[in-house]
Short mmCIF file of C-alpha atoms and ligand atoms in Angstrom, two decimals:
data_model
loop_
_atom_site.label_atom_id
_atom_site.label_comp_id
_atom_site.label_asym_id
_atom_site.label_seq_id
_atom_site.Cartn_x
_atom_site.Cartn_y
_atom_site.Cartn_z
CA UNK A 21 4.08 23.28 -8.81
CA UNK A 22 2.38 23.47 -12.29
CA UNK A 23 -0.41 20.49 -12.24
CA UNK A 24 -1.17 16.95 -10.56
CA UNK A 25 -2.41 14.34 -12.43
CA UNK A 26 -4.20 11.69 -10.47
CA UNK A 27 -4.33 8.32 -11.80
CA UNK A 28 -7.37 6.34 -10.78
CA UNK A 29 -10.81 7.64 -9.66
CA UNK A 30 -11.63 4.99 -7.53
CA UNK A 31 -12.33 6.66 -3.78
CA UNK A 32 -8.30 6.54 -3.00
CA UNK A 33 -7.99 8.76 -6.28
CA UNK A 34 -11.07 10.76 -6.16
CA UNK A 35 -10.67 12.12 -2.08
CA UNK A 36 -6.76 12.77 -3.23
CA UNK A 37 -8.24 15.11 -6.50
CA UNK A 38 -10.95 16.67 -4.85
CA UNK A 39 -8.65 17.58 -1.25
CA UNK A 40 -6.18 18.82 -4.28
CA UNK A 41 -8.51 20.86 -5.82
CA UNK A 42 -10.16 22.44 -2.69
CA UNK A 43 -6.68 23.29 -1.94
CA UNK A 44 -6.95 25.72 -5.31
CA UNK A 45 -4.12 23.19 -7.16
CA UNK A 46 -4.79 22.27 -10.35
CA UNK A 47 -5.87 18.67 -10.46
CA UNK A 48 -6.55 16.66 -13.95
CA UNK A 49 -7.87 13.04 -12.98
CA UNK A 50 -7.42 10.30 -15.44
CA UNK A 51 -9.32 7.31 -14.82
CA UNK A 52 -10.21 4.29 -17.24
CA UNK A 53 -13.57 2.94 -15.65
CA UNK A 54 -12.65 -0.80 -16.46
CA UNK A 55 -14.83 -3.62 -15.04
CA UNK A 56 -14.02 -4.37 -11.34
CA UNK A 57 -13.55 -0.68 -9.18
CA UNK A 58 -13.59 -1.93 -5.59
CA UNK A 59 -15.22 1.34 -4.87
CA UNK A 60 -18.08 0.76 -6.56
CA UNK A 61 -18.80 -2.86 -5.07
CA UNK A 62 -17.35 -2.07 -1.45
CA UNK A 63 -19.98 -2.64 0.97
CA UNK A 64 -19.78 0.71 3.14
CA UNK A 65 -18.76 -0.19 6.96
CA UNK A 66 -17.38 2.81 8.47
CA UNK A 67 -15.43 1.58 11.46
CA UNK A 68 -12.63 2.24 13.20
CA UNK A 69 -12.41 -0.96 15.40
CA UNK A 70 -11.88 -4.00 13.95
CA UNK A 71 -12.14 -7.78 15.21
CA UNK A 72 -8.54 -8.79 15.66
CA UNK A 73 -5.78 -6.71 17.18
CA UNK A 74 -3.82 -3.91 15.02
CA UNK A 75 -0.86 -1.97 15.88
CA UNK A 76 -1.20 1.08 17.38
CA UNK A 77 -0.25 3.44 14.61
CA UNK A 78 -2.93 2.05 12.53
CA UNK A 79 -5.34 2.01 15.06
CA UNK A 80 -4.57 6.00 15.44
CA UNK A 81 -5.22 6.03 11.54
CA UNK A 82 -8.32 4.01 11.89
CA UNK A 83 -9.47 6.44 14.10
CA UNK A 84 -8.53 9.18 12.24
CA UNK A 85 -10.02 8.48 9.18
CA UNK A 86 -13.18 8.12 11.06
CA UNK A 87 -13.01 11.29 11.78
CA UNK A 88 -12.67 12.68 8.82
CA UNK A 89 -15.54 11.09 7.79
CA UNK A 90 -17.27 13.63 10.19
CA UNK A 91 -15.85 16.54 8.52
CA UNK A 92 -16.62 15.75 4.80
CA UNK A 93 -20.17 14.92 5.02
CA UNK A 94 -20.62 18.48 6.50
CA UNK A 95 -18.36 19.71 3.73
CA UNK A 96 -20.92 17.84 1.93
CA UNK A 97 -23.98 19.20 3.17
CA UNK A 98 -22.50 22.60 2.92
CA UNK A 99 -22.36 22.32 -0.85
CA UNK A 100 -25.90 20.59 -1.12
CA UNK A 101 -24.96 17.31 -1.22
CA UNK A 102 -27.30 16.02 1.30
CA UNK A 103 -28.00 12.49 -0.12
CA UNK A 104 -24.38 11.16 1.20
CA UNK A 105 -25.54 8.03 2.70
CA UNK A 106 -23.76 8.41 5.50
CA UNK A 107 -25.09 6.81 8.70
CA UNK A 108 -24.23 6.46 12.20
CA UNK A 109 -25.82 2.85 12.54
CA UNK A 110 -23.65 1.47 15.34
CA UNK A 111 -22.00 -2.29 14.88
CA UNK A 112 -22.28 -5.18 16.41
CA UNK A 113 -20.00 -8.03 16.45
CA UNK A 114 -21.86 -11.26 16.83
CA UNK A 115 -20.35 -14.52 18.36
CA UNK A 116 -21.96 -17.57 17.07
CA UNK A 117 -20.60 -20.06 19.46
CA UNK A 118 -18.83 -20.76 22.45
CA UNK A 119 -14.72 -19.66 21.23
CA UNK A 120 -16.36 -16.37 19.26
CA UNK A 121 -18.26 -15.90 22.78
CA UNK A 122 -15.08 -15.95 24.89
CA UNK A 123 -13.75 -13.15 22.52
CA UNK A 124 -15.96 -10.74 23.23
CA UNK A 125 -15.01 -9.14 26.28
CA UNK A 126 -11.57 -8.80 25.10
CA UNK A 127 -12.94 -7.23 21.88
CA UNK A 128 -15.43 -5.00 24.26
CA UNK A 129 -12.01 -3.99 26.45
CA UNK A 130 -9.95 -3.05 23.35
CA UNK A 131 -12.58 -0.99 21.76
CA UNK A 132 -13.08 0.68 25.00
CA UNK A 133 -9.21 1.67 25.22
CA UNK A 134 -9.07 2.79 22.00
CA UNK A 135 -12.49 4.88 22.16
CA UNK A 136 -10.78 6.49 25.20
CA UNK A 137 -7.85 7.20 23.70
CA UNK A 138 -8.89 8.41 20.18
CA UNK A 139 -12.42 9.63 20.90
CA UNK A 140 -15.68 8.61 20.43
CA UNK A 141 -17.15 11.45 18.04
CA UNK A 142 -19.99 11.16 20.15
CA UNK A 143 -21.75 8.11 19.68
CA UNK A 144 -20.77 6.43 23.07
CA UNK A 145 -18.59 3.57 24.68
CA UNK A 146 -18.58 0.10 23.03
CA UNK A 147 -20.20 -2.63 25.69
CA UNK A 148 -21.11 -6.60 25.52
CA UNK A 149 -24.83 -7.53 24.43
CA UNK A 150 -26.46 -10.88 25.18
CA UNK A 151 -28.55 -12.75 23.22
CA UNK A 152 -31.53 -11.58 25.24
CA UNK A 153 -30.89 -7.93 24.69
CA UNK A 154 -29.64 -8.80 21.31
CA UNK A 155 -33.20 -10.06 20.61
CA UNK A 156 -35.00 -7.20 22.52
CA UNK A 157 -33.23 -4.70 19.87
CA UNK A 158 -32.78 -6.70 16.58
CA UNK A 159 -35.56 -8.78 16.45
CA UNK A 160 -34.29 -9.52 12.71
CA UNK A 161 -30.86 -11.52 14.51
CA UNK A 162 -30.31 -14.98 14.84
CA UNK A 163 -31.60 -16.17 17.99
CA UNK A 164 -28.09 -18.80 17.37
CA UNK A 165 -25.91 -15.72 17.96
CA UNK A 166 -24.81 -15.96 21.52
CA UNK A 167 -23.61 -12.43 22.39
CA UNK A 168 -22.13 -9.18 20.80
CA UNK A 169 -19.57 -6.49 20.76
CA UNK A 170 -21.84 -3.59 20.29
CA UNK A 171 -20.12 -0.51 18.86
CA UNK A 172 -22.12 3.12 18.38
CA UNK A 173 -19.35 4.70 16.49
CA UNK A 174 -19.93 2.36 13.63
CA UNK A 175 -21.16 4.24 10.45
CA UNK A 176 -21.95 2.98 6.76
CA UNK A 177 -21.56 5.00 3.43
CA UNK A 178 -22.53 3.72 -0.13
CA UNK A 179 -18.92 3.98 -1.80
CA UNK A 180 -20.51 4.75 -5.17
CA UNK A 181 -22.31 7.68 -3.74
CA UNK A 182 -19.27 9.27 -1.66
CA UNK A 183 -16.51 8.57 -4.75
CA UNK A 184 -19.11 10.57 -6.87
CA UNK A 185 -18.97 12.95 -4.55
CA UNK A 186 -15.66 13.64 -4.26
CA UNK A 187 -15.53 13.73 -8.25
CA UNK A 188 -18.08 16.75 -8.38
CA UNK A 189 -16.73 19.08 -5.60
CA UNK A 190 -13.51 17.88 -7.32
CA UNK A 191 -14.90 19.15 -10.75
CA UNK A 192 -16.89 22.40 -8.90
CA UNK A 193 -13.66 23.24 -7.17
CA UNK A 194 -12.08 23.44 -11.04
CA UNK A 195 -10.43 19.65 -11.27
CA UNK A 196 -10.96 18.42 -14.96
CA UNK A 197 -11.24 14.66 -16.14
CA UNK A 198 -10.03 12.33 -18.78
CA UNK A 199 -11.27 8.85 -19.56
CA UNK A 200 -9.31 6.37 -20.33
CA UNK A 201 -5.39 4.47 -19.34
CA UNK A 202 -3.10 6.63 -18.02
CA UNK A 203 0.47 6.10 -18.07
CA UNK A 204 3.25 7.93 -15.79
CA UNK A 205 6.28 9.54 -17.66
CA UNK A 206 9.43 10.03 -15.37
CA UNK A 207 12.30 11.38 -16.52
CA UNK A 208 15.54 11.99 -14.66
CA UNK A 209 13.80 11.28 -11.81
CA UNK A 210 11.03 13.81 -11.89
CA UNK A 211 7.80 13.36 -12.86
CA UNK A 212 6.93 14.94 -16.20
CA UNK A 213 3.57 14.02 -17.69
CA UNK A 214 0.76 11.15 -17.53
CA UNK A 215 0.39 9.80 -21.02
CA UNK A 216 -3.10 8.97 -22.33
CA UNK A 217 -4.60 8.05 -25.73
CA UNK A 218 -6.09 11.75 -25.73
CA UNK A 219 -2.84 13.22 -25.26
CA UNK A 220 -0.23 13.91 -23.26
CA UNK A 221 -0.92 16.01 -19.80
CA UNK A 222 2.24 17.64 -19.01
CA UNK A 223 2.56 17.55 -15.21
CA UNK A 224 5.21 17.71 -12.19
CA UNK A 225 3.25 15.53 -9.97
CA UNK A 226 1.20 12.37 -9.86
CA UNK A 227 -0.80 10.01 -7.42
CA UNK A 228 -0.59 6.62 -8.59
CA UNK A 229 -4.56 5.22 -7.37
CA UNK A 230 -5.31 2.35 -9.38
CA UNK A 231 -6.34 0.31 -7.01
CA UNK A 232 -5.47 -3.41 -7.85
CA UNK A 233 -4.04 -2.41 -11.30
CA UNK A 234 -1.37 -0.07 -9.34
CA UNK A 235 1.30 -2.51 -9.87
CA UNK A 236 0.98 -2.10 -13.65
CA UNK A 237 1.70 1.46 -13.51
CA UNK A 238 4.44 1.15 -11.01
CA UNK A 239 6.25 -1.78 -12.92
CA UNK A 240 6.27 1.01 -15.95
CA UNK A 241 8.27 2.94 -13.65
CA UNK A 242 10.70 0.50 -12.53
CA UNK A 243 9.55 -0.54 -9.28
CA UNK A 244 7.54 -3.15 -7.36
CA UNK A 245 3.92 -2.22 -6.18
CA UNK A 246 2.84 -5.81 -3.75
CA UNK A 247 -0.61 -5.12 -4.75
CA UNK A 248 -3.18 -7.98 -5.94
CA UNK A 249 -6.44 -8.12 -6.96
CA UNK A 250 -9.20 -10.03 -4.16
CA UNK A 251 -12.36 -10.53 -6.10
CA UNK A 252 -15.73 -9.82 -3.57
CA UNK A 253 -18.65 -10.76 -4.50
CA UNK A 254 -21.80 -8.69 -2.45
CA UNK A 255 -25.21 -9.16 -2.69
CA UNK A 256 -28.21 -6.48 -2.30
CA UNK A 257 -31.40 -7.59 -1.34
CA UNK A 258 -34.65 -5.56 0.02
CA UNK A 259 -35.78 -7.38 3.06
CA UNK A 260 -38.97 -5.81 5.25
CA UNK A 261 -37.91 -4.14 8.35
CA UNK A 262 -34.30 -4.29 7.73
CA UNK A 263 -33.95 -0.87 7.79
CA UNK A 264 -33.12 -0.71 11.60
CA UNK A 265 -30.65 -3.19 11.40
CA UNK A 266 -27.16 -2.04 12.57
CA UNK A 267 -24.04 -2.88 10.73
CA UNK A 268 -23.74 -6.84 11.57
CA UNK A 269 -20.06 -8.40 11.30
CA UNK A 270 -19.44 -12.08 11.87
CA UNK A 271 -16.05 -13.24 13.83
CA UNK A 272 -15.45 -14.93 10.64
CA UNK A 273 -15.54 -11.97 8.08
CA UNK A 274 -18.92 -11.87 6.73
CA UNK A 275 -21.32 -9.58 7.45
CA UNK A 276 -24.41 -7.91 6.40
CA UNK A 277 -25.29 -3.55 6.81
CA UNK A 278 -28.63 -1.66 5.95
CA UNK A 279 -29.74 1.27 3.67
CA UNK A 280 -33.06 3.43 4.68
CA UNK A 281 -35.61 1.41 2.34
CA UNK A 282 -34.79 -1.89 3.87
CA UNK A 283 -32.28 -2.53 0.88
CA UNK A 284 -29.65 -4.73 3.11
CA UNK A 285 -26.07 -5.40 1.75
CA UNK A 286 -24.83 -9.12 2.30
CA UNK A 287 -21.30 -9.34 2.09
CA UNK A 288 -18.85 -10.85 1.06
CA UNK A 289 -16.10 -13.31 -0.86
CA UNK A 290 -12.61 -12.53 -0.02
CA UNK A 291 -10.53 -14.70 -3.47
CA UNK A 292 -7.53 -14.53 -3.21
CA UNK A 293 -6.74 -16.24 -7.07
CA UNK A 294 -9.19 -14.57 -8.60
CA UNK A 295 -7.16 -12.63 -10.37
CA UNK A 296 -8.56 -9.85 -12.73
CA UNK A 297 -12.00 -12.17 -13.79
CA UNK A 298 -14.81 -10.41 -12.57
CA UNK A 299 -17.60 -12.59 -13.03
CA UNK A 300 -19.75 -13.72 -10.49
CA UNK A 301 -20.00 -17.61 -9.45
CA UNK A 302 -22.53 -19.30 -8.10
CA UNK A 303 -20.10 -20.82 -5.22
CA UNK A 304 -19.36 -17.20 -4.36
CA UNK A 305 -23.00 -16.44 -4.29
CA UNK A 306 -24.02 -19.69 -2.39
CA UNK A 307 -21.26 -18.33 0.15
CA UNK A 308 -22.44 -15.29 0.43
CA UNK A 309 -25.74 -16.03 1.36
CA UNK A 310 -25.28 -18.88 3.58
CA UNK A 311 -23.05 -16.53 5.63
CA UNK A 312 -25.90 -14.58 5.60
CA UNK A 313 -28.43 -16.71 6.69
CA UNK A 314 -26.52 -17.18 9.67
CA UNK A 315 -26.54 -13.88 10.55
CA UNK A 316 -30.52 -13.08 9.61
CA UNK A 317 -32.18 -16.44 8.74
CA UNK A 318 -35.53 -14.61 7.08
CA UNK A 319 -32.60 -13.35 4.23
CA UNK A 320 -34.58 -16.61 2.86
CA UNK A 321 -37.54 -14.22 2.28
CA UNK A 322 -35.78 -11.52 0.63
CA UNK A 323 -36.48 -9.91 -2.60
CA UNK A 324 -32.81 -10.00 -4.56
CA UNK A 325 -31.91 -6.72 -6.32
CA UNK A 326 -28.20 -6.77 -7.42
CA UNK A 327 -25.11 -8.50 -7.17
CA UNK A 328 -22.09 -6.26 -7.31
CA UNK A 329 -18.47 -7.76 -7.97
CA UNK A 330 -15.22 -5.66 -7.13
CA UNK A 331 -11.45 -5.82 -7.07
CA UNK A 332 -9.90 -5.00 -4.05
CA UNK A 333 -6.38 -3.57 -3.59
CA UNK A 334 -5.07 -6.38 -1.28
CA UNK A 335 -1.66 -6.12 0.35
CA UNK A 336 0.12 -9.25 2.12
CA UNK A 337 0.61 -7.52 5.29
CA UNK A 338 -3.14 -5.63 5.39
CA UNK A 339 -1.72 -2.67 5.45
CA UNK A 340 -2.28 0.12 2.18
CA UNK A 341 0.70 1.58 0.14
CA UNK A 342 0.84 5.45 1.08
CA UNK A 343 3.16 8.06 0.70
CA UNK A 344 6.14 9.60 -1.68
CA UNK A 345 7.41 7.08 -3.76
CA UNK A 346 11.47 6.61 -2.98
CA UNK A 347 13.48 7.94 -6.16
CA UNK A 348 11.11 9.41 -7.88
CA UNK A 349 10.55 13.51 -7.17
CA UNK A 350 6.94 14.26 -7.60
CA UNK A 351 5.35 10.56 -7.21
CA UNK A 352 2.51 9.91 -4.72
CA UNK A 353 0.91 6.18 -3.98
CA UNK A 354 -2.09 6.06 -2.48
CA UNK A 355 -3.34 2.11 -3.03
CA UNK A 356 -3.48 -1.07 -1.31
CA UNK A 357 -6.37 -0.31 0.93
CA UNK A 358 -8.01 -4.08 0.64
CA UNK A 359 -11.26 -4.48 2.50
CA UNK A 360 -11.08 -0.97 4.13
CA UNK A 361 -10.25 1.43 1.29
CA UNK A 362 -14.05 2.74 1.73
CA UNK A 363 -12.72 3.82 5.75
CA UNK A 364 -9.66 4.50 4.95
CA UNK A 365 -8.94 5.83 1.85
CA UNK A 366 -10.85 9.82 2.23
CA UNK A 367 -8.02 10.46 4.54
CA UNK A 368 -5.68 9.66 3.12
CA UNK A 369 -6.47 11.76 -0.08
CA UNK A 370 -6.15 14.89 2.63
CA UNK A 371 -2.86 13.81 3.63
CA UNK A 372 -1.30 13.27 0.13
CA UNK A 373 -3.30 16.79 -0.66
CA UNK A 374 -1.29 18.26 2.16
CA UNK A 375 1.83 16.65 1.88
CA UNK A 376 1.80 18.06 -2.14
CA UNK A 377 0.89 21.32 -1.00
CA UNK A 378 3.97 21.18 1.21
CA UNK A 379 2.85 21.15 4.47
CA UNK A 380 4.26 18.85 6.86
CA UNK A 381 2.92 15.37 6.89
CA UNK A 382 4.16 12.06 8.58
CA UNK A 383 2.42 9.29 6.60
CA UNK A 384 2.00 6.04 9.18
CA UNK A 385 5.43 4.41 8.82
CA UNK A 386 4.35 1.03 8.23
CA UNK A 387 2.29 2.12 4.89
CA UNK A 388 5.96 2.66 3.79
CA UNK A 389 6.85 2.14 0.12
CA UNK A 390 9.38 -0.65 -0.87
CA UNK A 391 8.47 -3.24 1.50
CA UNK A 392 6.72 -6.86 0.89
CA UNK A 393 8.50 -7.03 -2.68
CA UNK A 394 7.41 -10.24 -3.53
CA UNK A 395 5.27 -10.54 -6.81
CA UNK A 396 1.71 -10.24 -6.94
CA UNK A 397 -0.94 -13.10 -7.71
CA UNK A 398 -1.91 -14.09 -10.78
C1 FAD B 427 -17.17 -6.58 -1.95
C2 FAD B 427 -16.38 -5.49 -1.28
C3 FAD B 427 -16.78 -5.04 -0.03
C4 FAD B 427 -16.05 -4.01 0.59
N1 FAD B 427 -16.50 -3.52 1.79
C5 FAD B 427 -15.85 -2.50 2.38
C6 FAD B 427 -16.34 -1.94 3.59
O1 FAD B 427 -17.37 -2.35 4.11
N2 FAD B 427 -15.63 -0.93 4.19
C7 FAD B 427 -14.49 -0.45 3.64
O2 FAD B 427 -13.89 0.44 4.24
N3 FAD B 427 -14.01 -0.94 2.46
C8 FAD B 427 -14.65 -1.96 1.83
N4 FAD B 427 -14.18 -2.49 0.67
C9 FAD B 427 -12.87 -2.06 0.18
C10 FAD B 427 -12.93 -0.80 -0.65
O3 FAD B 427 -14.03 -0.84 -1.51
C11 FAD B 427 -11.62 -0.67 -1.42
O4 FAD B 427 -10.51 -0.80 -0.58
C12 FAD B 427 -11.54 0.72 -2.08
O5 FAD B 427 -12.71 0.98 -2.79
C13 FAD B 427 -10.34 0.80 -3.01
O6 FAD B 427 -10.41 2.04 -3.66
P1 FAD B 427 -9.32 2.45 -4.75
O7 FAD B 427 -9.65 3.80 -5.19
O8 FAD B 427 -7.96 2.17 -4.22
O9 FAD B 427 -9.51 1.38 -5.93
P2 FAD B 427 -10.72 1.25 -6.99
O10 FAD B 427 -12.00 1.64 -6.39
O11 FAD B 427 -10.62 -0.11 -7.58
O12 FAD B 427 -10.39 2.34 -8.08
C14 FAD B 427 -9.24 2.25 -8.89
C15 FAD B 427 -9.56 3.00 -10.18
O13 FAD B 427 -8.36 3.20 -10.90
C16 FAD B 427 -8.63 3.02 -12.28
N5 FAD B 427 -7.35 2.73 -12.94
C17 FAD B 427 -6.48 1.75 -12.64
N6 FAD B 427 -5.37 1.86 -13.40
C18 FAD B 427 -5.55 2.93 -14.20
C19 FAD B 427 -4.76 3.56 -15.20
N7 FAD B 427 -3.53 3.13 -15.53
N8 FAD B 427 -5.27 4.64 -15.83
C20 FAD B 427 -6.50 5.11 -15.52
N9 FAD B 427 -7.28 4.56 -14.56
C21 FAD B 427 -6.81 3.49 -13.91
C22 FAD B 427 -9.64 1.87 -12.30
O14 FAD B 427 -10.38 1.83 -13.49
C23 FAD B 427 -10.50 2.24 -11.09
O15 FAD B 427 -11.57 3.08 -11.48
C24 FAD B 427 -14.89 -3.48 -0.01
C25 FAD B 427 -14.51 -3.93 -1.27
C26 FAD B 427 -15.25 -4.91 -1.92
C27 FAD B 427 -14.84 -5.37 -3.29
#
């Protein structure tokens, strides 16, 4: 192999060029910074169990990718990056009335199965909270919330911080960078270059990473990429106290997470027509912090610091695009990673890594290329 170019330095681009790089390949990573990177909005729960069921292969990946969480911020701290971000915070999942109460336990056994099964890292087994514990611990909570799933493997990262990361052992490990559009050249089947304004970077490999604008690149290429943008709209606010919170998810999908200096992240829209506009609205807002209030009701009192907008890489089926792309020697996807590309997306950049070194790697069979053909949203 002569060179890799990797397309997209969002955090499914930048753990793919930095696990490249550490592997002593030579890595170029092109990247064209417009509006929108879902990286640099996501809101930075770490967590491996989520509310409704998965299959079993991507609950092993979950897990998985969890655990490599583990490993990089040590290979983090080794190199002096100490201000990761990174936090075991433990999660709870709150039930706000009687039908979210009932689900608990069930959510409670299947966390407890898979914790078993895949390991805990540590942190210890997922139980049920009641409102009078939940009280006791986060005095912050909704005295409405009726009773939790409480989680200690849960963990939160600031996406911005990790993909930066990434790019500078990347860089210190000898990958270089280009700004602006790339394009992939194929020829007879084989990848040859990626084509930017600056030039054209001769290559025999590439890892397609551009997030929700991967279909683009893959239509130049002849094939279809189900990949759409989901505009979320996240708010960050400094509350008093907030600190201690845990990582808070609704039944519903919205949640809220904390950062030491009581900054707390209040998340999120999911739109599925939003296209690529990446404004913010004041319905989205008005959303998000309703949601909120549910969740913490003193949000009211909170001093508002930034609202961040983002593009996720949404699939139809909620599961990422990852692996060798058929027909084309030399092609890597690594995209389609929705609401989880900040969990799931570092491992995968270790597996592509691997897989181009040639070592042997089974990529989850239902992140398969080719399937879900249907055309993305406009
Ligand atoms: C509001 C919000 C909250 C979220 N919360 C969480 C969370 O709590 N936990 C979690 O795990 N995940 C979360 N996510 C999801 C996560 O952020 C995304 O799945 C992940 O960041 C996607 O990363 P990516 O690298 O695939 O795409 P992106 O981060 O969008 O990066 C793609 C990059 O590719 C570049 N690019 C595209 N095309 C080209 C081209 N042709 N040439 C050059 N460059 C190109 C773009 O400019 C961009 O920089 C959240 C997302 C949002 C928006």
């Amino acid at each position: 192999m002569t060179r890799v170019v990797v397309v997209g330095a969002g955090i499914a681009g930048a753990s793919a060029a930095y696990e490249l790089a550490r592997k002593g390949i030579d890595v170029v990573v092109v990247d064209d910074g417009v509006p929108g990177r879902a990286t640099s909005a996501g809101a930075g729960i770490v967590s491996p169990v989520a509310v409704s069921p998965l299959s079993a292969e991507r609950d092993a990946y979950s897990f998985a990718s969890c655990v490599h969480y583990l490993d990089l911020i040590q290979r983090f701290e080794a190199e002096g990056l100490t201000d990761h971000s990174y936090g075991v915070t433990g999660g709870l999942i709150v039930a706000m009335d009687e039908a979210e109460l009932a689900q608990v336990d069930e959510v409670v056994a299947r966390a407890t199965t898979l914790v078993a099964e895949h390991g805990t890292r540590g942190a210890g087994q997922p139980v049920a909270l009641d409102r009078v514990e939940l009280a006791k611990r986060f005095p912050l909570l909704s005295l409405d919330i009726l009773g939790a799933v409480w989680s200690p493997e849960v963990a939160r990262v600031d996406g911005r911080i990790i993909r930066e990361h990434l790019m500078t052992l990347a860089t210190r490990a000898g990958a270089t960078t280009v700004d602006g559009r790339g394009s992939i050249v194929v020829d007879g089947g084989q990848v040859r270059a990626v084509q930017t304004k600056a030039g054209r970077i001769e290559c025999d490999t590439a890892v397609l990473a551009g997030g929700a604008w991967s279909p683009e690149l893959a239509e130049e290429l002849g094939f279809a990429l189900p990949v759409y943008p989901q505009r979320g709209q996240i708010l960050h606010v400094r509350l008093p106290g907030a600190s201690e919170l845990p990582v808070v998810n609704g039944f519903r999908g919205h949640y809220l997470l904390a950062f030491p200096g009581d900054r707390v992240v209040v998340g999120a829209t999911r739109e599925e027509h939003s296209g690529f506009d990446t404004r913010a609205t004041a319905g989205g807002v008005a959303q998000v912090i309703a949601n909120g209030r549910t969740l913490v009701p003193s949000l009211d009192q909170a001093e508002w610091l930034e609202l961040r907008v983002g593009l996720r890489p949404a699939s139809r089926d909620g599961d990422p695009f990852l692996g060798q792309a058929p027909g084309i020697d030399g092609l890597f996807v690594s995209t389609g990673y929705g609401p989880q590309g900040l969990t799931l997306a570092p491992y995968a950049g270790s597996l592509v890594a691997s897989a181009i070194a040639g070592e042997d790697v089974a990529f989850p069979s239902s992140f398969a290329l080719g399937r879900g053909t249907e055309p993305a949203l406009q």
